XYZ file of C-alpha atoms in Angstrom:
729
model
C 47.738 0.775 -42.984
C 46.528 2.486 -39.650
C 44.172 4.884 -40.715
C 41.577 5.324 -43.931
C 40.163 8.780 -43.987
C 37.086 8.531 -46.301
C 35.141 11.748 -47.486
C 32.674 11.892 -50.819
C 30.853 14.120 -51.702
C 28.067 12.968 -54.419
C 29.883 10.267 -55.480
C 27.277 8.019 -56.813
C 24.280 7.632 -54.396
C 26.383 8.975 -51.382
C 25.635 13.006 -50.865
C 27.828 12.962 -47.940
C 29.885 10.607 -46.021
C 33.527 12.051 -43.672
C 34.577 8.591 -41.888
C 38.373 7.523 -40.641
C 38.401 4.143 -40.248
C 41.345 2.747 -37.657
C 42.696 -0.376 -38.728
C 45.814 0.084 -36.206
C 46.014 -3.100 -34.424
C 47.705 -4.284 -31.254
C 47.691 -6.916 -28.612
C 44.857 -5.502 -26.853
C 42.835 -5.176 -30.216
C 43.317 -8.081 -31.977
C 40.293 -7.496 -34.444
C 41.195 -3.785 -35.061
C 41.542 -5.067 -39.282
C 38.169 -5.357 -40.184
C 35.471 -3.396 -39.996
C 30.942 -4.426 -40.399
C 29.141 -1.775 -41.491
C 25.616 -2.783 -41.611
C 22.813 -1.392 -43.726
C 19.803 -1.316 -45.481
C 19.680 -1.741 -48.847
C 19.400 1.199 -50.921
C 21.388 3.332 -48.321
C 25.090 3.043 -49.160
C 26.238 -0.183 -49.588
C 26.116 0.305 -53.615
C 27.362 3.386 -53.437
C 30.487 3.059 -51.701
C 31.622 -0.027 -53.719
C 31.316 1.375 -56.711
C 33.440 4.583 -55.421
C 36.270 2.014 -53.915
C 36.157 0.142 -57.650
C 36.406 3.657 -59.251
C 39.453 3.845 -57.954
C 40.905 0.569 -58.097
C 40.658 1.340 -61.904
C 42.012 4.841 -61.839
C 39.642 6.208 -62.765
C 37.378 9.554 -60.677
C 34.636 8.609 -58.768
C 31.112 10.561 -59.962
C 27.546 11.358 -59.645
C 25.473 9.722 -62.276
C 21.744 10.514 -61.808
C 22.032 14.393 -61.302
C 25.179 15.864 -62.711
C 26.250 16.917 -59.336
C 29.852 18.006 -58.866
C 31.702 15.164 -56.796
C 34.278 15.195 -54.613
C 36.753 12.680 -52.721
C 39.453 11.608 -50.681
C 40.448 8.460 -49.501
C 43.880 8.558 -48.008
C 46.014 5.964 -45.651
C 47.965 7.087 -43.559
C 47.651 10.785 -44.327
C 48.515 9.798 -48.535
C 45.608 8.639 -51.661
C 45.111 5.803 -51.466
C 46.993 2.909 -54.567
C 44.531 1.785 -56.773
C 46.626 -1.517 -56.476
C 46.208 -1.412 -52.560
C 42.013 -1.673 -53.090
C 40.670 -4.783 -54.228
C 36.154 -4.567 -54.395
C 34.245 -7.341 -54.019
C 31.059 -6.655 -55.079
C 27.514 -7.400 -55.003
C 27.005 -8.301 -58.533
C 27.383 -11.265 -59.958
C 28.563 -12.067 -63.751
C 30.416 -15.375 -64.776
C 28.843 -15.347 -68.329
C 28.654 -13.236 -71.241
C 26.527 -13.172 -74.662
C 29.572 -13.641 -76.330
C 31.479 -16.539 -77.480
C 34.259 -14.834 -77.126
C 34.615 -15.033 -73.360
C 36.578 -17.462 -72.552
C 36.905 -21.082 -69.540
C 40.989 -20.222 -68.757
C 41.938 -19.063 -65.189
C 43.806 -16.198 -65.155
C 43.874 -13.581 -62.439
C 40.533 -10.778 -62.516
C 42.227 -7.832 -63.657
C 43.981 -10.091 -66.799
C 40.750 -11.824 -67.221
C 38.873 -8.552 -67.925
C 41.410 -7.492 -70.908
C 41.851 -11.052 -72.330
C 38.175 -11.554 -72.649
C 38.224 -7.961 -73.656
C 40.398 -8.339 -76.162
C 38.918 -11.552 -77.586
C 35.196 -9.644 -77.955
C 36.958 -7.230 -79.763
C 38.191 -9.861 -81.595
C 35.089 -11.541 -81.985
C 33.126 -8.382 -83.470
C 35.349 -7.950 -86.278
C 35.511 -11.763 -86.659
C 31.989 -11.636 -87.215
C 32.324 -9.163 -90.315
C 34.681 -11.006 -91.657
C 32.375 -14.347 -91.270
C 29.388 -12.244 -92.716
C 30.942 -10.933 -96.010
C 32.557 -14.419 -96.673
C 28.914 -15.812 -96.378
C 27.956 -13.436 -98.727
C 30.778 -14.086 -101.356
C 30.801 -18.292 -100.310
C 26.856 -18.357 -100.019
C 27.896 -21.094 -96.659
C 25.966 -20.589 -93.699
C 27.413 -18.352 -90.527
C 27.746 -21.040 -88.778
C 29.594 -23.221 -90.830
C 32.287 -21.079 -92.659
C 34.905 -21.196 -89.816
C 34.885 -25.024 -89.856
C 34.663 -25.081 -93.566
C 37.510 -23.110 -93.817
C 40.150 -24.413 -91.121
C 38.995 -27.983 -92.577
C 39.542 -26.841 -96.630
C 43.243 -25.556 -95.275
C 44.098 -28.183 -92.373
C 44.721 -25.577 -89.622
C 43.222 -25.592 -86.308
C 43.256 -21.950 -85.794
C 41.005 -19.537 -87.609
C 43.490 -16.116 -86.542
C 46.153 -17.488 -87.873
C 44.893 -19.671 -91.334
C 43.409 -16.421 -92.087
C 46.634 -15.192 -92.381
C 47.975 -17.667 -93.948
C 45.351 -17.471 -96.422
C 46.006 -13.542 -96.450
C 49.519 -14.408 -98.074
C 48.905 -16.576 -100.786
C 48.465 -15.492 -104.453
C 45.815 -16.080 -106.623
C 45.290 -14.559 -109.762
C 42.390 -16.581 -111.326
C 39.245 -14.114 -111.186
C 36.860 -16.861 -109.227
C 34.398 -13.799 -108.779
C 31.215 -16.313 -110.480
C 32.380 -19.404 -108.432
C 29.984 -20.069 -105.086
C 31.706 -22.174 -102.980
C 28.128 -23.457 -101.268
C 26.877 -23.932 -105.143
C 29.574 -26.023 -105.820
C 30.424 -28.455 -103.047
C 27.141 -28.380 -101.178
C 27.129 -32.604 -100.613
C 24.359 -33.551 -102.641
C 26.030 -31.672 -105.635
C 29.407 -33.310 -104.435
C 27.460 -36.677 -105.035
C 27.618 -35.752 -108.666
C 30.858 -34.232 -109.242
C 32.714 -37.849 -107.300
C 30.060 -39.699 -110.340
C 31.887 -41.322 -113.659
C 29.270 -39.960 -115.829
C 30.577 -36.254 -114.307
C 34.604 -37.522 -114.231
C 34.482 -38.984 -117.885
C 31.534 -37.125 -119.473
C 31.754 -33.286 -118.393
C 32.818 -31.773 -121.054
C 31.265 -33.536 -123.589
C 27.558 -33.253 -121.246
C 28.810 -29.304 -121.151
C 29.312 -28.773 -124.991
C 26.163 -30.851 -126.029
C 24.223 -28.950 -123.076
C 25.077 -25.522 -124.208
C 24.113 -26.467 -127.636
C 20.447 -26.848 -126.424
C 20.004 -23.237 -126.660
C 21.160 -22.610 -130.043
C 20.445 -25.031 -132.315
C 17.354 -24.183 -134.615
C 14.055 -25.248 -133.493
C 15.301 -25.040 -129.641
C 12.390 -23.831 -127.019
C 15.239 -23.065 -124.510
C 16.887 -19.750 -123.206
C 19.966 -19.234 -121.512
C 19.350 -17.966 -117.922
C 16.124 -18.123 -118.194
C 14.715 -21.403 -119.321
C 16.399 -24.475 -119.188
C 15.478 -27.895 -119.483
C 15.145 -28.386 -115.854
C 12.451 -25.877 -116.000
C 10.720 -27.131 -119.004
C 10.376 -30.773 -117.320
C 8.836 -29.128 -114.187
C 6.514 -27.115 -115.846
C 5.632 -29.531 -118.802
C 5.077 -32.220 -116.112
C 2.922 -29.686 -113.759
C 0.423 -29.170 -116.627
C 0.718 -32.979 -117.093
C -0.376 -33.602 -113.664
C -3.027 -30.978 -113.503
C -5.411 -32.387 -116.619
C -4.068 -29.738 -118.552
C -2.874 -31.514 -121.738
C -6.535 -33.884 -120.837
C -8.830 -31.109 -120.694
C -7.743 -30.998 -124.521
C -5.703 -28.083 -124.184
C -2.433 -27.091 -126.438
C 0.887 -24.710 -125.686
C 2.167 -22.333 -128.219
C 6.069 -22.050 -128.270
C 7.794 -19.472 -129.674
C 8.761 -18.917 -132.775
C 6.019 -21.610 -133.959
C 2.822 -20.702 -136.086
C 0.614 -23.188 -134.762
C -0.287 -25.192 -131.438
C 0.431 -28.209 -130.328
C -0.858 -30.925 -128.063
C 0.970 -33.291 -125.590
C 2.078 -35.862 -127.747
C 3.553 -33.486 -130.675
C 5.381 -31.679 -127.500
C 7.331 -34.588 -126.311
C 7.891 -35.650 -129.768
C 9.269 -31.824 -130.215
C 11.676 -32.662 -126.580
C 13.132 -35.914 -128.074
C 14.284 -34.449 -131.106
C 15.637 -31.490 -129.472
C 17.147 -33.473 -126.422
C 18.747 -35.908 -129.094
C 22.328 -35.138 -128.853
C 22.472 -36.322 -124.513
C 19.605 -38.948 -124.347
C 21.092 -41.002 -126.931
C 23.829 -41.555 -124.884
C 23.009 -42.852 -121.365
C 25.926 -41.620 -119.740
C 25.193 -37.932 -121.033
C 21.280 -38.833 -119.956
C 22.307 -40.331 -116.652
C 24.409 -36.864 -115.806
C 21.713 -34.936 -117.360
C 18.984 -36.505 -114.281
C 21.380 -36.000 -111.890
C 21.824 -32.398 -112.340
C 18.036 -31.842 -111.934
C 17.283 -34.057 -109.516
C 17.185 -31.895 -106.539
C 17.410 -28.292 -106.023
C 21.165 -27.933 -105.169
C 22.179 -29.901 -108.260
C 19.952 -27.901 -109.996
C 21.853 -24.575 -108.480
C 25.256 -26.748 -109.722
C 23.641 -26.918 -113.495
C 22.221 -23.586 -113.258
C 25.924 -21.995 -112.549
C 27.592 -24.127 -115.366
C 24.685 -23.078 -118.019
C 25.607 -19.323 -116.524
C 29.215 -19.406 -117.782
C 31.377 -18.715 -120.945
C 32.514 -22.086 -122.389
C 36.072 -20.842 -121.362
C 34.402 -20.330 -117.504
C 32.951 -23.771 -117.708
C 36.246 -25.214 -119.280
C 38.310 -23.278 -116.224
C 35.312 -24.518 -113.661
C 35.039 -28.749 -115.065
C 39.354 -28.985 -114.992
C 38.928 -27.209 -111.183
C 36.688 -29.846 -110.184
C 38.499 -32.798 -111.546
C 39.120 -35.078 -108.241
C 42.143 -34.343 -108.164
C 41.938 -30.586 -108.000
C 39.008 -30.595 -106.119
C 40.980 -29.577 -102.543
C 43.569 -26.852 -104.376
C 40.093 -25.414 -105.850
C 38.031 -24.983 -102.426
C 41.691 -23.490 -100.825
C 41.686 -21.142 -103.696
C 38.329 -19.768 -103.685
C 38.693 -19.226 -99.465
C 41.744 -17.295 -100.291
C 39.985 -15.139 -103.701
C 36.922 -14.403 -100.891
C 39.414 -13.353 -98.368
C 42.038 -11.443 -100.159
C 41.122 -7.987 -100.987
C 38.432 -8.030 -98.351
C 38.686 -5.086 -96.496
C 36.858 -7.042 -92.994
C 39.225 -9.425 -93.297
C 42.486 -6.711 -92.932
C 40.722 -5.251 -90.694
C 40.380 -8.474 -88.355
C 44.453 -9.169 -89.333
C 45.352 -5.891 -88.491
C 43.505 -5.943 -85.016
C 44.647 -9.372 -84.337
C 48.602 -8.585 -84.933
C 47.778 -5.685 -82.684
C 47.099 -7.799 -79.719
C 48.620 -11.215 -79.842
C 51.447 -10.270 -78.593
C 49.204 -9.196 -75.630
C 46.942 -12.067 -75.783
C 49.949 -14.626 -76.233
C 51.633 -12.892 -72.541
C 48.703 -12.836 -70.475
C 48.346 -16.778 -71.814
C 51.725 -17.131 -70.462
C 50.733 -15.722 -66.832
C 47.786 -18.250 -66.669
C 49.969 -21.253 -67.748
C 52.614 -19.922 -64.695
C 49.840 -18.909 -62.091
C 47.960 -22.632 -62.383
C 49.452 -24.737 -59.650
C 47.640 -21.239 -57.604
C 44.722 -22.113 -59.600
C 44.674 -25.658 -58.830
C 45.254 -25.099 -54.308
C 42.507 -22.479 -55.064
C 39.905 -24.648 -57.079
C 40.448 -27.463 -53.744
C 40.171 -24.734 -51.614
C 36.863 -23.809 -52.791
C 35.683 -27.219 -52.507
C 36.782 -27.972 -49.365
C 34.782 -24.743 -48.178
C 31.472 -24.893 -49.933
C 29.223 -27.690 -48.805
C 26.521 -29.264 -50.354
C 27.167 -27.277 -54.346
C 26.001 -29.308 -56.948
C 29.352 -29.855 -59.003
C 32.952 -30.359 -57.996
C 35.426 -27.824 -59.567
C 38.749 -29.034 -60.724
C 41.184 -27.423 -63.300
C 39.983 -29.299 -66.826
C 43.838 -29.661 -67.905
C 45.759 -29.725 -65.020
C 48.886 -32.102 -66.696
C 48.791 -29.544 -69.199
C 48.621 -26.764 -67.353
C 50.722 -27.065 -64.245
C 53.955 -27.857 -67.227
C 52.811 -24.206 -68.617
C 51.591 -26.124 -71.811
C 48.304 -24.421 -71.906
C 46.484 -22.310 -69.888
C 44.033 -23.104 -66.774
C 40.202 -24.063 -67.834
C 37.579 -24.628 -65.340
C 35.749 -27.732 -65.256
C 32.316 -28.511 -63.047
C 31.513 -32.329 -62.224
C 27.653 -32.832 -61.972
C 26.548 -36.035 -59.980
C 23.522 -37.245 -59.380
C 22.977 -40.554 -58.274
C 25.364 -42.879 -61.165
C 24.602 -40.147 -63.140
C 27.405 -37.626 -64.137
C 28.017 -35.015 -66.273
C 31.353 -32.537 -66.765
C 31.055 -28.357 -68.274
C 33.112 -26.026 -69.061
C 32.518 -22.974 -67.787
C 30.839 -21.083 -70.815
C 28.169 -24.178 -70.464
C 26.859 -23.459 -67.411
C 23.127 -22.440 -67.753
C 21.144 -24.407 -64.440
C 23.174 -22.697 -61.771
C 21.224 -20.928 -58.787
C 22.321 -17.395 -57.758
C 24.040 -18.942 -54.537
C 25.761 -21.603 -57.074
C 26.853 -18.665 -58.988
C 27.568 -16.019 -56.255
C 30.007 -19.000 -54.843
C 31.436 -19.364 -58.575
C 32.331 -15.474 -57.922
C 33.869 -16.448 -54.850
C 36.928 -18.186 -56.935
C 38.065 -15.366 -58.450
C 38.355 -13.951 -55.282
C 39.514 -16.914 -53.855
C 42.596 -16.807 -56.804
C 42.786 -12.626 -56.132
C 43.196 -13.531 -52.510
C 45.997 -16.354 -52.909
C 47.721 -14.066 -55.604
C 48.046 -10.584 -52.983
C 49.550 -13.271 -49.804
C 52.255 -14.460 -52.388
C 52.986 -10.732 -53.736
C 52.780 -9.647 -49.871
C 50.680 -7.093 -51.314
C 48.663 -4.819 -48.263
C 45.135 -4.814 -49.622
C 42.141 -2.688 -48.601
C 39.113 -5.239 -48.941
C 35.817 -3.916 -49.878
C 33.145 -6.189 -49.330
C 29.899 -5.834 -50.636
C 26.769 -8.275 -49.793
C 28.893 -11.704 -50.059
C 26.437 -13.874 -48.270
C 23.951 -12.411 -50.133
C 21.787 -15.716 -51.665
C 23.488 -18.189 -49.432
C 22.598 -20.836 -47.115
C 23.320 -20.812 -43.717
C 26.511 -23.698 -44.288
C 28.182 -21.643 -46.858
C 27.360 -18.226 -45.054
C 29.552 -20.049 -42.088
C 31.919 -21.033 -44.920
C 32.251 -17.289 -46.080
C 32.765 -15.731 -42.671
C 35.466 -18.499 -41.805
C 37.554 -17.581 -45.111
C 36.853 -13.618 -44.461
C 38.246 -14.764 -41.125
C 41.501 -16.433 -42.776
C 41.569 -12.687 -44.162
C 41.933 -10.831 -40.948
C 44.848 -12.742 -39.211
C 46.723 -12.089 -42.637
C 49.785 -9.217 -42.754
C 48.518 -6.443 -44.314
C 45.269 -7.140 -45.150
C 41.997 -4.613 -44.604
C 38.611 -4.941 -44.671
C 35.870 -3.321 -45.015
C 32.955 -5.761 -45.002
C 29.272 -4.292 -46.065
C 25.384 -6.171 -45.434
C 21.802 -5.126 -45.311
C 21.613 -8.408 -43.660
C 21.580 -8.457 -39.503
C 21.859 -11.753 -39.020
C 25.335 -12.089 -41.424
C 26.482 -8.665 -39.784
C 25.784 -10.306 -36.079
C 27.839 -13.323 -37.139
C 30.772 -11.755 -37.867
C 30.350 -9.150 -34.908
C 30.356 -12.838 -32.473
C 33.434 -14.286 -34.609
C 36.162 -11.894 -35.285
C 35.056 -8.242 -36.344
C 35.432 -5.781 -32.409
C 32.244 -4.863 -31.169
C 33.244 -1.213 -31.924
C 34.183 -1.532 -35.486
C 31.033 -2.977 -35.724
C 28.867 0.212 -37.471
C 25.853 0.769 -38.329
C 25.341 3.261 -41.473
C 22.133 6.479 -41.162
C 20.789 9.407 -42.989
C 20.310 12.163 -41.425
C 19.083 15.034 -43.902
C 21.771 14.857 -46.529
C 24.049 12.483 -45.379
C 25.034 9.168 -44.143
C 26.952 8.940 -40.536
C 28.238 5.617 -39.565
C 27.264 4.894 -35.662
C 28.316 1.955 -33.536
C 25.997 -0.348 -32.965
C 23.822 -1.756 -29.916
C 22.913 -5.189 -28.722
C 24.416 -6.979 -31.959
C 24.826 -10.017 -29.718
C 20.886 -9.804 -28.700
C 19.593 -6.617 -28.948
C 16.569 -7.813 -26.558
C 19.050 -8.628 -23.590
C 21.519 -5.752 -23.911
C 19.559 -2.933 -25.047
C 16.042 -3.711 -23.619
C 15.808 -5.537 -20.537
C 17.528 -3.308 -18.874
C 15.841 0.013 -19.756
C 12.015 -1.054 -19.626
C 11.360 0.952 -17.039
C 13.418 4.147 -17.658
C 12.819 4.189 -21.713
C 8.651 4.612 -22.553
C 10.181 3.901 -26.960
C 11.070 0.532 -25.276
C 8.675 -0.078 -23.195
C 6.306 0.142 -25.723
C 8.522 -1.928 -27.813
C 8.445 -5.177 -25.795
C 4.790 -5.209 -26.365
C 4.838 -8.069 -29.323
C 7.187 -9.320 -27.870
C 5.847 -10.204 -24.068
C 2.648 -11.185 -26.263
C 4.259 -13.786 -28.337
C 6.401 -15.565 -25.038
C 2.677 -15.365 -23.416
C 1.318 -17.178 -26.790
C 3.903 -19.412 -26.190
C 3.828 -19.958 -22.379
C 0.253 -19.837 -21.775
C -1.603 -20.106 -25.138
C -3.777 -17.345 -27.222
C -6.453 -18.034 -24.439
C -4.541 -16.590 -21.556
C -5.961 -12.809 -19.985
C -3.452 -11.599 -20.461
C -2.017 -12.534 -23.871
C -6.174 -10.887 -24.993
C -5.278 -7.814 -23.251
C -1.589 -7.459 -25.131
C -3.728 -7.919 -28.102
C -5.726 -4.784 -27.498
C -2.667 -2.889 -27.298
C -1.463 -3.771 -30.790
C -4.929 -3.394 -32.212
C -7.450 -0.559 -31.538
C -10.741 -2.477 -29.490
C -13.248 -1.688 -27.100
C -10.938 -1.674 -24.032
C -7.825 -0.373 -25.685
C -8.190 3.607 -24.341
C -8.612 2.238 -20.799
C -5.223 -0.252 -20.520
C -2.539 2.031 -18.774
C 0.739 1.370 -18.703
C 0.673 0.413 -15.252
C -1.436 -2.671 -16.160
C 1.209 -3.623 -19.420
C 4.454 -3.315 -16.396
C 1.478 -5.975 -14.267
C 2.003 -8.272 -17.010
C 5.707 -7.788 -17.956
C 6.186 -8.299 -13.885
C 4.613 -11.414 -13.691
C 6.021 -12.618 -17.074
C 9.652 -11.521 -16.332
C 9.855 -11.995 -12.258
C 10.107 -8.388 -12.406
C 9.196 -5.770 -9.849
C 8.687 -2.291 -11.866
C 6.183 0.251 -10.507
C 2.927 -0.251 -11.726
C 0.769 2.448 -10.727
C 1.080 4.890 -13.809
C -2.017 5.376 -14.928
C -1.110 7.278 -18.110
C -3.006 5.276 -21.239
C -0.465 2.785 -23.249
C -2.177 4.372 -26.634
C -1.689 7.934 -25.801
C 2.331 7.213 -24.963
C 2.724 4.959 -27.768
C 1.346 8.226 -30.227
C 3.142 10.822 -27.793
C 6.425 8.810 -28.711
C 5.439 8.456 -32.480
C 5.365 12.270 -32.362
C 8.716 12.592 -30.789
C 10.360 10.277 -33.209
C 8.790 11.701 -36.033
C 10.135 15.061 -34.899
C 13.618 13.901 -34.581
C 16.413 15.851 -36.795
C 18.736 12.339 -36.300
C 18.184 8.910 -36.549
C 21.308 7.147 -35.377
C 22.198 3.561 -34.137
C 19.868 0.061 -34.846
C 17.057 1.621 -33.040
C 14.517 -1.367 -33.636
C 12.750 0.426 -30.736
C 11.614 2.925 -32.315
C 10.586 1.030 -35.389
C 9.044 -1.212 -33.878
C 7.193 1.241 -32.105
C 6.343 3.515 -34.915
C 4.995 0.273 -36.821
C 1.928 -0.504 -33.635
C 1.541 3.513 -33.705
C 0.780 3.400 -38.017
C -1.065 0.103 -37.461
C -3.394 2.140 -34.817
C -4.270 5.064 -36.670
C -4.925 3.222 -39.786
C -7.260 0.986 -37.425
C -8.855 3.921 -35.898
C -9.585 5.851 -39.231
C -10.944 1.835 -40.800
C -12.624 1.155 -37.395
C -14.715 4.944 -37.814
C -14.765 5.053 -41.552
C -16.663 1.585 -41.414
C -19.114 2.603 -38.421
C -20.607 5.636 -41.177
C -20.989 2.977 -43.704
C -23.072 0.707 -41.453
C -25.102 2.993 -39.695
C -23.529 1.674 -36.801
C -21.925 4.392 -33.882
C -20.776 1.209 -31.877
C -19.046 -1.262 -34.147
C -16.196 -3.297 -33.581
C -14.368 -5.908 -35.804
C -14.031 -9.103 -34.411
C -12.094 -10.733 -36.742
C -8.517 -12.712 -35.329
C -7.206 -10.760 -37.972
C -8.352 -7.802 -37.683
C -6.410 -5.436 -39.847
C -6.414 -7.491 -42.740
C -10.834 -8.052 -42.093
C -11.312 -4.357 -41.867
C -9.297 -3.257 -44.750
C -11.085 -5.811 -47.010
C -14.274 -5.134 -45.431
C -13.685 -1.578 -46.252
C -12.355 -2.023 -50.023
C -15.302 -3.731 -51.127
C -17.948 -1.238 -50.173
C -15.267 2.258 -51.024
C -12.898 0.808 -53.917
C -11.666 3.948 -55.376
C -11.316 5.242 -51.987
C -8.022 7.468 -51.724
C -7.555 5.836 -48.404
C -7.029 2.847 -49.648
C -2.961 3.564 -51.309
C -1.944 4.164 -47.303
C -3.572 1.704 -46.023
C -2.122 -0.963 -48.760
C 1.257 0.543 -47.805
C 0.512 -0.272 -44.265
C -0.387 -3.812 -44.712
C 2.605 -4.575 -46.821
C 5.486 -2.768 -44.695
C 4.797 -2.819 -40.716
C 1.732 -5.190 -40.159
C 3.301 -8.150 -40.613
C 6.544 -7.292 -38.976
C 4.572 -6.257 -35.305
C 4.972 -9.696 -34.193
C 8.529 -10.140 -33.584
C 10.861 -12.606 -31.431
C 14.727 -12.596 -30.674
C 16.054 -14.266 -33.516
C 13.440 -12.990 -36.621
C 13.570 -9.732 -36.453
C 15.606 -8.964 -39.280
C 12.424 -7.358 -41.739
C 11.884 -4.999 -39.493
C 15.077 -3.726 -39.837
C 15.428 -2.920 -42.854
C 12.643 -0.862 -43.343
C 14.180 2.684 -43.093
C 13.183 5.565 -40.050
C 12.762 7.661 -42.408
C 10.144 4.871 -44.449
C 8.324 4.461 -41.164
C 7.812 8.341 -40.154
C 6.521 9.154 -43.822
C 4.244 6.622 -43.551
C 2.906 7.329 -40.064
C 2.540 10.764 -40.888
C 0.670 10.147 -43.443
C -1.690 8.176 -41.708
C -2.175 10.509 -39.391
C -3.609 12.506 -42.277
C -6.266 10.538 -43.120
C -7.837 10.835 -39.636
C -9.386 14.515 -37.911
C -6.939 14.446 -35.255
C -3.219 12.397 -34.153
C -4.230 11.270 -30.707
C -8.411 10.623 -31.227
């Protein structure tokens, strides 16, 4: 790839961009294979990345917000770029998912996405099947898979369901609920000697309780267990002790507690006269679970009870468990849908798993590279099943080892819940490393679009990223467009492997995005400001806070020159009288220069004049740090003029000046307390939040002001000027 032509119109957030990237490399340009683009947040980075991501998927980029017609031309050496050539490393991080089907296997990102997609779709059908099995069996949803696999002595759910579906069940098992029959507490009764030897006899005599003369029971309505609960409750609550009596159905007279007990003894004589049968009756009435089993037996016909009792013999229970699952699954539409989907994607899943097993050695190398490059992580990565994976018997799976002193824990990827954003991003890069190594092996020509890859990293790992991207730059057939809103990272790229003429600044002009060569990347103050103080009024004004900072550092904040420069950053009693010559005199002394100090022009007047000039420009190219600093100074000065004049009216003092060291903050606080509903407060708060603290800058910390777009500052300047009766008071 020598030249990449990119023309985008209404592609996501980009209204228009027309740019050609020249990747042609020769001995005179060894750094030509990478571009770095500095773009503040919201300008173009994500939209540019999403455009290439769509192309990599074979999709057409689009405009999502306003439904505008989208067009694109992305050509490599005159031909439409192929989707295989593109790889996008996104700024978003996604290493986990709510679905348990998201796997731990290590496989290349495209196959991983497809693999997880297949399993997620299967998982949805599996959940529906488990839901229908829960309704039939009354087993809890969380326990169904475990019980099915255990009862059928299988380890794979899909294969097990297929095996069950292939069995033949002729008996009608609809009355029998697995959860009722095989509840652990019910099982205790089923395993007892009384049940084994007396179950049939007990059932016969138990059924007679509902049919014999003088019975008080009604099948399915009022059985011995319910009767005992009812009468015991009445007794405990003092019903009988209070002289009350009960009137039983079919009886002419009511009876007391003594007569009731005698009647119940007579009804239960056939059971309670046999100690084993009585013990069995007591066991079935012991708790809710055994009562449910008793209720089930009670609800069945004699034939069904005999069938159940036969199936519950110890030798038959294991097969009965299997038969119940077979009955629930056969003729189940959810099971049919699940098995059909599994059959359709089984071969593709196995193919991806086979590829993953073959890729295991390369994953091991990628993990080793990750551990070597990314230092001070709270974890060490390894391939958990390295031996089996290397033999091709299993797909590779990732393992995290955390250590703190003598404490060590190991987690799989799905168990990770406590990683920071930076740590998650480092893990996200592992997939990137593997993809890079795979493309190296395949000698695949690749254009890497890298979106804010350094975000959330500390400086040590930012350096690791730069080092790895530099390795990419040394690889034949690899090309990079690196986008970032972090100016320090942008500058680091330029100082390492991206040529200065390939370091671009993104600017928005009217409805288009333009990319201009960046200036002063290495040191903006020395590279551009220092040599232009006497011939560029914007730079002259912008150096004021920088000069003041140096005087504060070398001489202190009581120095007369520091105090005078403070009056150029705030509106004070002497501000209007300080001239450009006065400022250059201070500048000359500090920097040992000999600039002309005769200019009588007030600095404040120059500041406002240049602010208006910047606002009226139709284009704004390059870094424009001086323009942003100047506008920030002018915005705050205009705000202080408004506040001071308003407070003079409120106080009735035409000579009022703020005496606070934190002047703007004090002015807005006092004004807000006296006029809390004033419309101007919204504008003043914008000034406080966005520009006031950013005016104090030095050579290594001016990124906050760079992140403010020039359009934002222009709009804010016009807004604050609207608060005053004149732009030049």
